[in-house]
Tab-separated table of C-alpha atoms and ligand atoms in Angstrom:
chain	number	residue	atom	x	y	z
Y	1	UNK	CA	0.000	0.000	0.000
Y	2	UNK	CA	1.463	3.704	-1.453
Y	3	UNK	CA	2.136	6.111	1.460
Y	4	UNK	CA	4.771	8.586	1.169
Y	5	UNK	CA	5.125	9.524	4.705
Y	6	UNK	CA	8.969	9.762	5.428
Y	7	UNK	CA	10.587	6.935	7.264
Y	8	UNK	CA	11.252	8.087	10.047
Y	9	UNK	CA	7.779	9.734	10.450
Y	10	UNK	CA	7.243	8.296	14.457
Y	11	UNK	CA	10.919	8.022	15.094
Y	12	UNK	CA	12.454	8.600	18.564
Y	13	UNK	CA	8.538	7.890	19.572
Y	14	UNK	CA	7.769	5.159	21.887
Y	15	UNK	CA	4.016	4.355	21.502
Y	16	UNK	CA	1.526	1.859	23.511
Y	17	UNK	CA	-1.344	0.241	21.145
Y	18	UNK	CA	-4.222	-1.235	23.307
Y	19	UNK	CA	-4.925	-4.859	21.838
Y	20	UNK	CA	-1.793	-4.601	19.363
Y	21	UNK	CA	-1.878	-8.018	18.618
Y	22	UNK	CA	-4.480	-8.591	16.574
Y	23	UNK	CA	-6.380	-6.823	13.898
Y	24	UNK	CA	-7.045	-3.125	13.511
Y	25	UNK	CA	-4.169	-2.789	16.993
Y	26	UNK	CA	-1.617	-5.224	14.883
Y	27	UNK	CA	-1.851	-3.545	11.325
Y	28	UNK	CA	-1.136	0.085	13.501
Y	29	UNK	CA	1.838	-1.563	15.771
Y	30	UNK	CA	3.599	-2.719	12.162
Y	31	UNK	CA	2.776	0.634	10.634
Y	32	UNK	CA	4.376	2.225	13.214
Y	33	UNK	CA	7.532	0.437	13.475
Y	34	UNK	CA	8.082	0.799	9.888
Y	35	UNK	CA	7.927	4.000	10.629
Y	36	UNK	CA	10.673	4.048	13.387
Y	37	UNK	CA	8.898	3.633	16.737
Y	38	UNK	CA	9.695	1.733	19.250
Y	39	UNK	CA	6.117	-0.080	19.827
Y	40	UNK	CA	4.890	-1.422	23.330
Y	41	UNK	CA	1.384	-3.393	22.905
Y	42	UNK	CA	-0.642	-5.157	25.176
Y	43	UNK	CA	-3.126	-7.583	25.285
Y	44	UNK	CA	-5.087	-10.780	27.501
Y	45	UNK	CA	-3.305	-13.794	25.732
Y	46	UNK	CA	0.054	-13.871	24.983
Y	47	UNK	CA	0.261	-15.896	21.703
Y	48	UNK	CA	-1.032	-12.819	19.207
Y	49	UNK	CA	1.498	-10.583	21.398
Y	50	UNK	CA	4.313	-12.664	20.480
Y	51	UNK	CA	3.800	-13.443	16.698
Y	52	UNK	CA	3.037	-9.605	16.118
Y	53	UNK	CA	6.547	-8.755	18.244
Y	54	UNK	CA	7.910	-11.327	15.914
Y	55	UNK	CA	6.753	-10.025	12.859
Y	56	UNK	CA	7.803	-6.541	14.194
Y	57	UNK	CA	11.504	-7.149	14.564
Y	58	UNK	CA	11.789	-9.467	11.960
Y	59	UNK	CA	11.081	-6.416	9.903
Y	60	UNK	CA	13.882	-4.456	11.262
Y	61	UNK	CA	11.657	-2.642	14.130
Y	62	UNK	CA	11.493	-2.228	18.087
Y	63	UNK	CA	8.796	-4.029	19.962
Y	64	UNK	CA	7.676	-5.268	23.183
Y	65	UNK	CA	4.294	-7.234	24.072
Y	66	UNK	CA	3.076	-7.361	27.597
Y	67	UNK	CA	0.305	-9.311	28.950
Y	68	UNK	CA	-2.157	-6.748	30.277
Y	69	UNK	CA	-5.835	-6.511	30.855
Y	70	UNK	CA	-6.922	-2.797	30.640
Y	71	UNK	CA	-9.922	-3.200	32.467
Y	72	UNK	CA	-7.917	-3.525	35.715
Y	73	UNK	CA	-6.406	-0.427	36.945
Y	74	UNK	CA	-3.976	-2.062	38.793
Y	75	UNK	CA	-2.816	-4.012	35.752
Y	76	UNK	CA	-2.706	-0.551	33.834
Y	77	UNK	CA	-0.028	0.889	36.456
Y	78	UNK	CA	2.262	-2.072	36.366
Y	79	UNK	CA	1.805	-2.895	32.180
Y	80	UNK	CA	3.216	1.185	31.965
Y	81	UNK	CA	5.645	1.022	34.289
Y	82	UNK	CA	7.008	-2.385	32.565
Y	83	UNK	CA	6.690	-0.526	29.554
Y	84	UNK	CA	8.754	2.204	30.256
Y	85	UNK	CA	11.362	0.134	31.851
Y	86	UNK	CA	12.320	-1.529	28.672
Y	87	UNK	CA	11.586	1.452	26.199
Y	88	UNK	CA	11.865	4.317	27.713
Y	89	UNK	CA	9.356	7.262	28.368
Y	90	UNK	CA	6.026	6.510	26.637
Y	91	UNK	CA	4.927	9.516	24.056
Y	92	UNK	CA	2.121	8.316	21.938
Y	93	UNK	CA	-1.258	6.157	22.990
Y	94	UNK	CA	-3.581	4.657	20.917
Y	95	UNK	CA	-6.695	2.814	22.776
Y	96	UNK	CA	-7.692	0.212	20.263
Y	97	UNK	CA	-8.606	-2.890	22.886
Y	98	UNK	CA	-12.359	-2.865	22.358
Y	99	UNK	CA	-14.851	-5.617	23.025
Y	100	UNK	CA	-18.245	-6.064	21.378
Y	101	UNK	CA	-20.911	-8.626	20.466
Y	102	UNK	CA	-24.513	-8.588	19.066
Y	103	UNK	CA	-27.253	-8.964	21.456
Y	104	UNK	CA	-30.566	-8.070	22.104
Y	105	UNK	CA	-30.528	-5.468	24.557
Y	106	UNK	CA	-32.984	-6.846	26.634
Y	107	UNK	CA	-30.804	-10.074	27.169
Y	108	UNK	CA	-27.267	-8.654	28.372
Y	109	UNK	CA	-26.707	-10.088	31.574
Y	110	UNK	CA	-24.559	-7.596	34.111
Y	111	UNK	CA	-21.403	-9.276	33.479
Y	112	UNK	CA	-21.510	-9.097	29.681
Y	113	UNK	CA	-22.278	-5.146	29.760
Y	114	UNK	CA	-18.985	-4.938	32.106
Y	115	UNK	CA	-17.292	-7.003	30.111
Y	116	UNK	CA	-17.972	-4.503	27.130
Y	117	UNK	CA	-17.894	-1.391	29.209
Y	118	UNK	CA	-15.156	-2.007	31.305
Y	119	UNK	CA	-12.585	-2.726	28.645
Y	120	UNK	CA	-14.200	-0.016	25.773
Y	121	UNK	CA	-14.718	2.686	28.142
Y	122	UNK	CA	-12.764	2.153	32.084
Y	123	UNK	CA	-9.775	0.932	30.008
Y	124	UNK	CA	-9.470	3.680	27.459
Y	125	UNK	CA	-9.823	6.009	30.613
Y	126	UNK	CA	-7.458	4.296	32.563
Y	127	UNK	CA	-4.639	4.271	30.217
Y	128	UNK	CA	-5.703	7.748	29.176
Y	129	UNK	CA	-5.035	8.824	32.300
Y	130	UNK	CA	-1.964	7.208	33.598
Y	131	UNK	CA	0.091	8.657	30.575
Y	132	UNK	CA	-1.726	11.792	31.251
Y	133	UNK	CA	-0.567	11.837	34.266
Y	134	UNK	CA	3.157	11.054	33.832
Y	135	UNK	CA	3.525	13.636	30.989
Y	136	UNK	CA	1.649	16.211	32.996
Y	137	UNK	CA	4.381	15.460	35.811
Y	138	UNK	CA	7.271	15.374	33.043
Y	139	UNK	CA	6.278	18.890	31.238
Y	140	UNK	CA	6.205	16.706	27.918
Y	141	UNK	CA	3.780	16.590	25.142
Y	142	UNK	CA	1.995	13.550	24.122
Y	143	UNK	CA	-0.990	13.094	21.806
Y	144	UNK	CA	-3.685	10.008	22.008
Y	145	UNK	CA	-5.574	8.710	19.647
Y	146	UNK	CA	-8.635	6.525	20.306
Y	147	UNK	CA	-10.575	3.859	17.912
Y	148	UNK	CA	-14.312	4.798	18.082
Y	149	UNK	CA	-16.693	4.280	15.852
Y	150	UNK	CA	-19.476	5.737	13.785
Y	151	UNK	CA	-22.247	4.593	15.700
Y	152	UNK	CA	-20.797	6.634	18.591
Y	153	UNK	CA	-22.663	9.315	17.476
Y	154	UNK	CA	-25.777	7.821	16.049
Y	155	UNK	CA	-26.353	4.829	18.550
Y	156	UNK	CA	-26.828	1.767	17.204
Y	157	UNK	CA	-29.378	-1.280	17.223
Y	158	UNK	CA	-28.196	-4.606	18.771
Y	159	UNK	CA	-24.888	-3.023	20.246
Y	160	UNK	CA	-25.808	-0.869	22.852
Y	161	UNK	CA	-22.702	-1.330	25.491
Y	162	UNK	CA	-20.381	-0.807	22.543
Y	163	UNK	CA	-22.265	2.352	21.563
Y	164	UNK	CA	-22.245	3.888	25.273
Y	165	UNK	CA	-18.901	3.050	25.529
Y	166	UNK	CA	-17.481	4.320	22.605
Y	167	UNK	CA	-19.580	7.439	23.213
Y	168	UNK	CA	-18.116	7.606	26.234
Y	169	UNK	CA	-14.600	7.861	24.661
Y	170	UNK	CA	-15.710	10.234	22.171
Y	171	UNK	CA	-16.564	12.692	25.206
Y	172	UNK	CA	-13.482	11.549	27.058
Y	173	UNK	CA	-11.271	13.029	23.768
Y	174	UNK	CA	-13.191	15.856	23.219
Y	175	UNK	CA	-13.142	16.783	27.012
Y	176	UNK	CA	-9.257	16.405	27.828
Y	177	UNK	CA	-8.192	17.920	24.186
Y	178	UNK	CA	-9.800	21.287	26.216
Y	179	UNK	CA	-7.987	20.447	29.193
Y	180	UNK	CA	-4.841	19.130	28.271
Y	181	UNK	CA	-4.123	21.247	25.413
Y	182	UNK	CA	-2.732	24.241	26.791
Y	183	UNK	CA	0.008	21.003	28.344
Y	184	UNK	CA	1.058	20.238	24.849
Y	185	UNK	CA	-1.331	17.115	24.697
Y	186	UNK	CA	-3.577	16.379	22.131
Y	187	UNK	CA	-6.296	13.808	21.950
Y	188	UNK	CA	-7.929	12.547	18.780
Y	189	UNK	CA	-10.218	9.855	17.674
Y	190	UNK	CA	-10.749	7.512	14.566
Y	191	UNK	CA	-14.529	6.186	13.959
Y	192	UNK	CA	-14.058	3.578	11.549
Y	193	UNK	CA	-17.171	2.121	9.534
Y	194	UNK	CA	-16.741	-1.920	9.006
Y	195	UNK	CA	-13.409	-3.711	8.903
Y	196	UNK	CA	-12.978	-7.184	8.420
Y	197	UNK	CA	-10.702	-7.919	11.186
Y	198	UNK	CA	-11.179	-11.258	12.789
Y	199	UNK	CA	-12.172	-10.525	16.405
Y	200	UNK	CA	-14.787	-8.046	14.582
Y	201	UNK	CA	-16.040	-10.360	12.268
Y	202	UNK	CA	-16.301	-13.277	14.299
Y	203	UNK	CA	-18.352	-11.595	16.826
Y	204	UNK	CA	-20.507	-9.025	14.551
Y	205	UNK	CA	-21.004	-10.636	11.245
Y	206	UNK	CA	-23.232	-13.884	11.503
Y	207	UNK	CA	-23.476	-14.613	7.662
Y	208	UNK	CA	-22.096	-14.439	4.049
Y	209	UNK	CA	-25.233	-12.975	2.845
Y	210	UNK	CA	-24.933	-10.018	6.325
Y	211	UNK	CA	-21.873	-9.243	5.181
Y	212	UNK	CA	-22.584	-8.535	1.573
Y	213	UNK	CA	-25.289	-6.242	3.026
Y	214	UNK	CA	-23.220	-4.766	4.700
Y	215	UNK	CA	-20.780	-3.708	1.491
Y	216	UNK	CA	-23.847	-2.390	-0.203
Y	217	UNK	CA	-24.414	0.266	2.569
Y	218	UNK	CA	-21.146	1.614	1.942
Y	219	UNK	CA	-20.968	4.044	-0.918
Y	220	UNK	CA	-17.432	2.834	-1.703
Y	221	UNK	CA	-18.956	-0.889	-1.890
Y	222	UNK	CA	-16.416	-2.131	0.256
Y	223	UNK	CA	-15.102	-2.865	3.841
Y	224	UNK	CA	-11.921	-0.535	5.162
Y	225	UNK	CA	-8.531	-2.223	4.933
Y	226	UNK	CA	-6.664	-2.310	8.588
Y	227	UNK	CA	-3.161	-0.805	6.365
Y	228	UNK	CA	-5.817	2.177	5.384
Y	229	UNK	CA	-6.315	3.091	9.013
Y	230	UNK	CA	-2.613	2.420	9.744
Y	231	UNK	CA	-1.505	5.087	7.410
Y	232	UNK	CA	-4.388	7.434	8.816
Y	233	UNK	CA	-2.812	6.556	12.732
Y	234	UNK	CA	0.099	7.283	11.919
Y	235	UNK	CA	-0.277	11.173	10.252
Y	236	UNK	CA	-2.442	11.454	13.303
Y	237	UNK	CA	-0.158	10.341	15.618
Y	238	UNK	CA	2.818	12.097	14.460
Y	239	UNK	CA	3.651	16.009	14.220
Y	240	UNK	CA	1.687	16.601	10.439
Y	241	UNK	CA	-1.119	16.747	12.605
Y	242	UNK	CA	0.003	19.046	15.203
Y	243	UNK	CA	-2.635	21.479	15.194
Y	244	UNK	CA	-5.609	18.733	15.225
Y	245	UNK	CA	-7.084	18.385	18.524
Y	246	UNK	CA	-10.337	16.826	19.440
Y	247	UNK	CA	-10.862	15.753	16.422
Y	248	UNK	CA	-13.187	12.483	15.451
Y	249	UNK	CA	-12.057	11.363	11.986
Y	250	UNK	CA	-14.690	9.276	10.661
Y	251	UNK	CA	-13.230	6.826	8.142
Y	252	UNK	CA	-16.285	4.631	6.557
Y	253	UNK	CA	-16.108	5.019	2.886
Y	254	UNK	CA	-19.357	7.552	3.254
Y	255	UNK	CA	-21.199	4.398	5.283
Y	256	UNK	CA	-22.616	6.625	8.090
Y	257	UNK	CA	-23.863	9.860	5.999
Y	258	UNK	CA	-25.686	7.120	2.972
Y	259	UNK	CA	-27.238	5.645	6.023
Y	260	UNK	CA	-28.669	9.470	6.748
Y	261	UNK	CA	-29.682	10.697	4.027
Y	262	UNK	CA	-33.251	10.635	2.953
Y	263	UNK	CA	-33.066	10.311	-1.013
Y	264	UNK	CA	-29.914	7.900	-0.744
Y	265	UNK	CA	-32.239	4.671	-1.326
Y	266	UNK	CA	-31.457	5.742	-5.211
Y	267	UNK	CA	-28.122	5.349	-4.967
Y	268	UNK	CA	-29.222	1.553	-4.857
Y	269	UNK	CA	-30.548	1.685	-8.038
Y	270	UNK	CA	-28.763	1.711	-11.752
Y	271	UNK	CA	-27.959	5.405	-12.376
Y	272	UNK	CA	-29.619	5.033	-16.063
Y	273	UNK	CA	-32.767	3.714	-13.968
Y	274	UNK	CA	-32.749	6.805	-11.860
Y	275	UNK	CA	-32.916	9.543	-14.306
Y	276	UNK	CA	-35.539	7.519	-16.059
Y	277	UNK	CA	-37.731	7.939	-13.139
Y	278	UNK	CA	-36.419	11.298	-12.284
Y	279	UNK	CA	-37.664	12.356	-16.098
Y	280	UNK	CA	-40.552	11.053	-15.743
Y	281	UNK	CA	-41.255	13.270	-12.239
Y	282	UNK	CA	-39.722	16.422	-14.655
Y	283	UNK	CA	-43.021	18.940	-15.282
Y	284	UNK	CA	-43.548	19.182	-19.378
W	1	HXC	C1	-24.716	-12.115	25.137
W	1	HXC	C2	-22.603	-12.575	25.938
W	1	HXC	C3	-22.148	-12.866	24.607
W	1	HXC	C4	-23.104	-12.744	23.544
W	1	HXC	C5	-20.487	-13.117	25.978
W	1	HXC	N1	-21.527	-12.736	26.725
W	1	HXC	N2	-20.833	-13.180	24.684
W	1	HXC	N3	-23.865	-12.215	26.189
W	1	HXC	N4	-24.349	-12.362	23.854
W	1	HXC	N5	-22.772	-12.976	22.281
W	1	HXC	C6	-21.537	-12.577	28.164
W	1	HXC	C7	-21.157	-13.870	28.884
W	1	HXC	O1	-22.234	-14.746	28.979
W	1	HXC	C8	-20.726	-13.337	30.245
W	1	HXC	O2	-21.817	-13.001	31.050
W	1	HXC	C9	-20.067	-11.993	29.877
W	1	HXC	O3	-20.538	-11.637	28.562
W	1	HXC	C10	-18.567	-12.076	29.837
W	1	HXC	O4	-18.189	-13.099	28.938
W	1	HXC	P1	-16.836	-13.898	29.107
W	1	HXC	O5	-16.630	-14.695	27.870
W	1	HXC	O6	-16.793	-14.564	30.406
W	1	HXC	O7	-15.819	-12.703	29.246
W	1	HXC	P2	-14.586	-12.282	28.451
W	1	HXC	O8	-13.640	-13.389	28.208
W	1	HXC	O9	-14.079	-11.120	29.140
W	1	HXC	O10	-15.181	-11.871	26.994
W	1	HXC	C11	-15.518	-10.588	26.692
W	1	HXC	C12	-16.321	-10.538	25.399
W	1	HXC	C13	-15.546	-11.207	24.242
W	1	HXC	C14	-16.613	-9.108	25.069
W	1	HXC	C15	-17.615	-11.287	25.606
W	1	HXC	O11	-16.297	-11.143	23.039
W	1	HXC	C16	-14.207	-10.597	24.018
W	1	HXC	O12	-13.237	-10.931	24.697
W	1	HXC	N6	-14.060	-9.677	23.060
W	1	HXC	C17	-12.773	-8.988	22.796
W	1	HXC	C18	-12.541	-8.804	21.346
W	1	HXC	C19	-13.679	-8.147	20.636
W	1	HXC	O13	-14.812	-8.139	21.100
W	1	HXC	N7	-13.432	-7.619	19.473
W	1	HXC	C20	-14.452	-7.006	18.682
W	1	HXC	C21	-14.370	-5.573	18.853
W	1	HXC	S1	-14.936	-4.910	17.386
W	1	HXC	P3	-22.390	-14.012	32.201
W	1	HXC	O14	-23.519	-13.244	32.809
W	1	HXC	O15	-22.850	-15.243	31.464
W	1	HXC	O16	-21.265	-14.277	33.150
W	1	HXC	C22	-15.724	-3.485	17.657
W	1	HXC	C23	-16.019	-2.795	16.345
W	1	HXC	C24	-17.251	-1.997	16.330
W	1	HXC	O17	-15.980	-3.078	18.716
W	1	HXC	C25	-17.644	-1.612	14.900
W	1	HXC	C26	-17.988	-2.765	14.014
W	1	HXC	C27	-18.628	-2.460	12.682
């Protein structure tokens, strides 16, 4: 995939991705390690971890995985502390450990909406937060960048603690961009439309015949590649973007807006078709 961001774009950066070892987290930790970081990523099982490190440094790049669950505070302190031990001061953050399944609202027991809340929302605070903390204490700048979604803003059927949370973390960016600013921290967010990552997929797309439903709803007619949102991370992440703060950069192919607007059900249709009918409704 083309970009022509210098090599060195993220260099002398040491960043943290949430849930680097798998999908949307993994295709960012490569991306930015090609690009000279030194990545830290954490995760709950330590087999993805490794194979991404791997794949990292057999590249030529700096990485370290640590086991960590970000819904546990406690875990949060020690994983950064680890962190920093082996690479040095952390700059950059990117919460990307999300967790998400379809259910009827009505049938989410208490431990399944924690389960979704606690890692989307209390993790994405907590790690927010303790680097927050260390670079208010340090007088450095840092910037974070958060993986949202579109249906943060619209709400969505069927996924309700994923909605709140990632709501939540909307708020959280727009609120500490305000307050952190002046500090020489910035916050942003990505809310990506559909990407076919496993852990996604397995959990959110029950059929062939969903998913090519799916495609059609997307202007673009088709899903978001994990490298496209890499290459978006990483000019977000690094200085090009300097003067972006609180930002929420939807990246869908057009998904969300189709879904709005009211006359978009003739996008569906062949184009030829459409100004047939749209003659027709022409006064003589
Ligand atoms: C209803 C469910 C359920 C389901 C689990 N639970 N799956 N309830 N429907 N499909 C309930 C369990 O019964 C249990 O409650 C509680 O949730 C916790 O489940 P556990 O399996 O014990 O917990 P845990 O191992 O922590 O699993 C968490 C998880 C799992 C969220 C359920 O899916 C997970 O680990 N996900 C992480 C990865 C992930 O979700 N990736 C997708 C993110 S994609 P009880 O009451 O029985 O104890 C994303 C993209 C959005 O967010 C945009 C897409 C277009």
């Amino acid at each position: 995939m083309a970009t022509d961001f210098a090599p060195d774009l993220l260099a002398d950066h040491h960043i943290v991705v949430t849930g680097g070892g798998t999908g949307l987290g993994r295709a960012m930790a490569l991306r930015f390690a090609a690009l000279g970081a030194a990545v830290t990523i954490n995760g709950r099982r330590p087999e993805p971890l490794a194979e991404t490190v791997s794949d990292i440094e057999e590249a030529g790049g700096i990485a370290e995985g640590i086991q960590c669950n970000v819904r546990d505070h406690e875990a949060v302190q020690a994983f950064l502390e680890e962190a920093e031990d082996r690479r040095g001061p952390v700059t950059r953050l990117v919460n990307n450990a999300a967790a998400n399944f379809l259910a009827p609202t009505e049938d989410i027991s208490p431990n399944g909406f924690d389960a979704i809340v606690k890692t989307n929302l209390y993790g994405s605070f907590y790690c927010t937060q303790a680097c927050g903390q260390r670079w208010l204490e340090r007088g450095t700048e840092g910037a974070v960048l958060s993986i949202a979604t579109t249906y943060a803003e619209t709400g969505s059927a069927y996924v309700v603690p994923s909605a709140m949370s990632k709501a939540g973390i909307v708020a959280m960016t727009r609120s500490l961009a305000a307050e952190w600013g002046r500090e020489g921290i910035r916050l942003n967010a990505i809310a990506p439309g559909p990407f076919p990552t496993e852990g996604a997929w397995d959990r959110l797309v029950p059929d062939d015949e969903l998913e090519q439903k799916m495609r059609e709803r997307i202007p673009v007619r088709r899903f978001g590649e994990p490298e496209e949102l890499a290459t978006l991370a990483s000019f977000l992440l690094s200085d090009l973007s300097a003067f972006m703060n609180g930002e929420v950069v939807t990246f869908d192919g057009g998904e969300a807006l189709a879904a709005g607007g009211q006359f978009n059900t003739f996008t569906r249709m062949p184009r030829e078709q459409v100004k047939a009918l749209m003659q027709q409704m022409r006064p003589d």
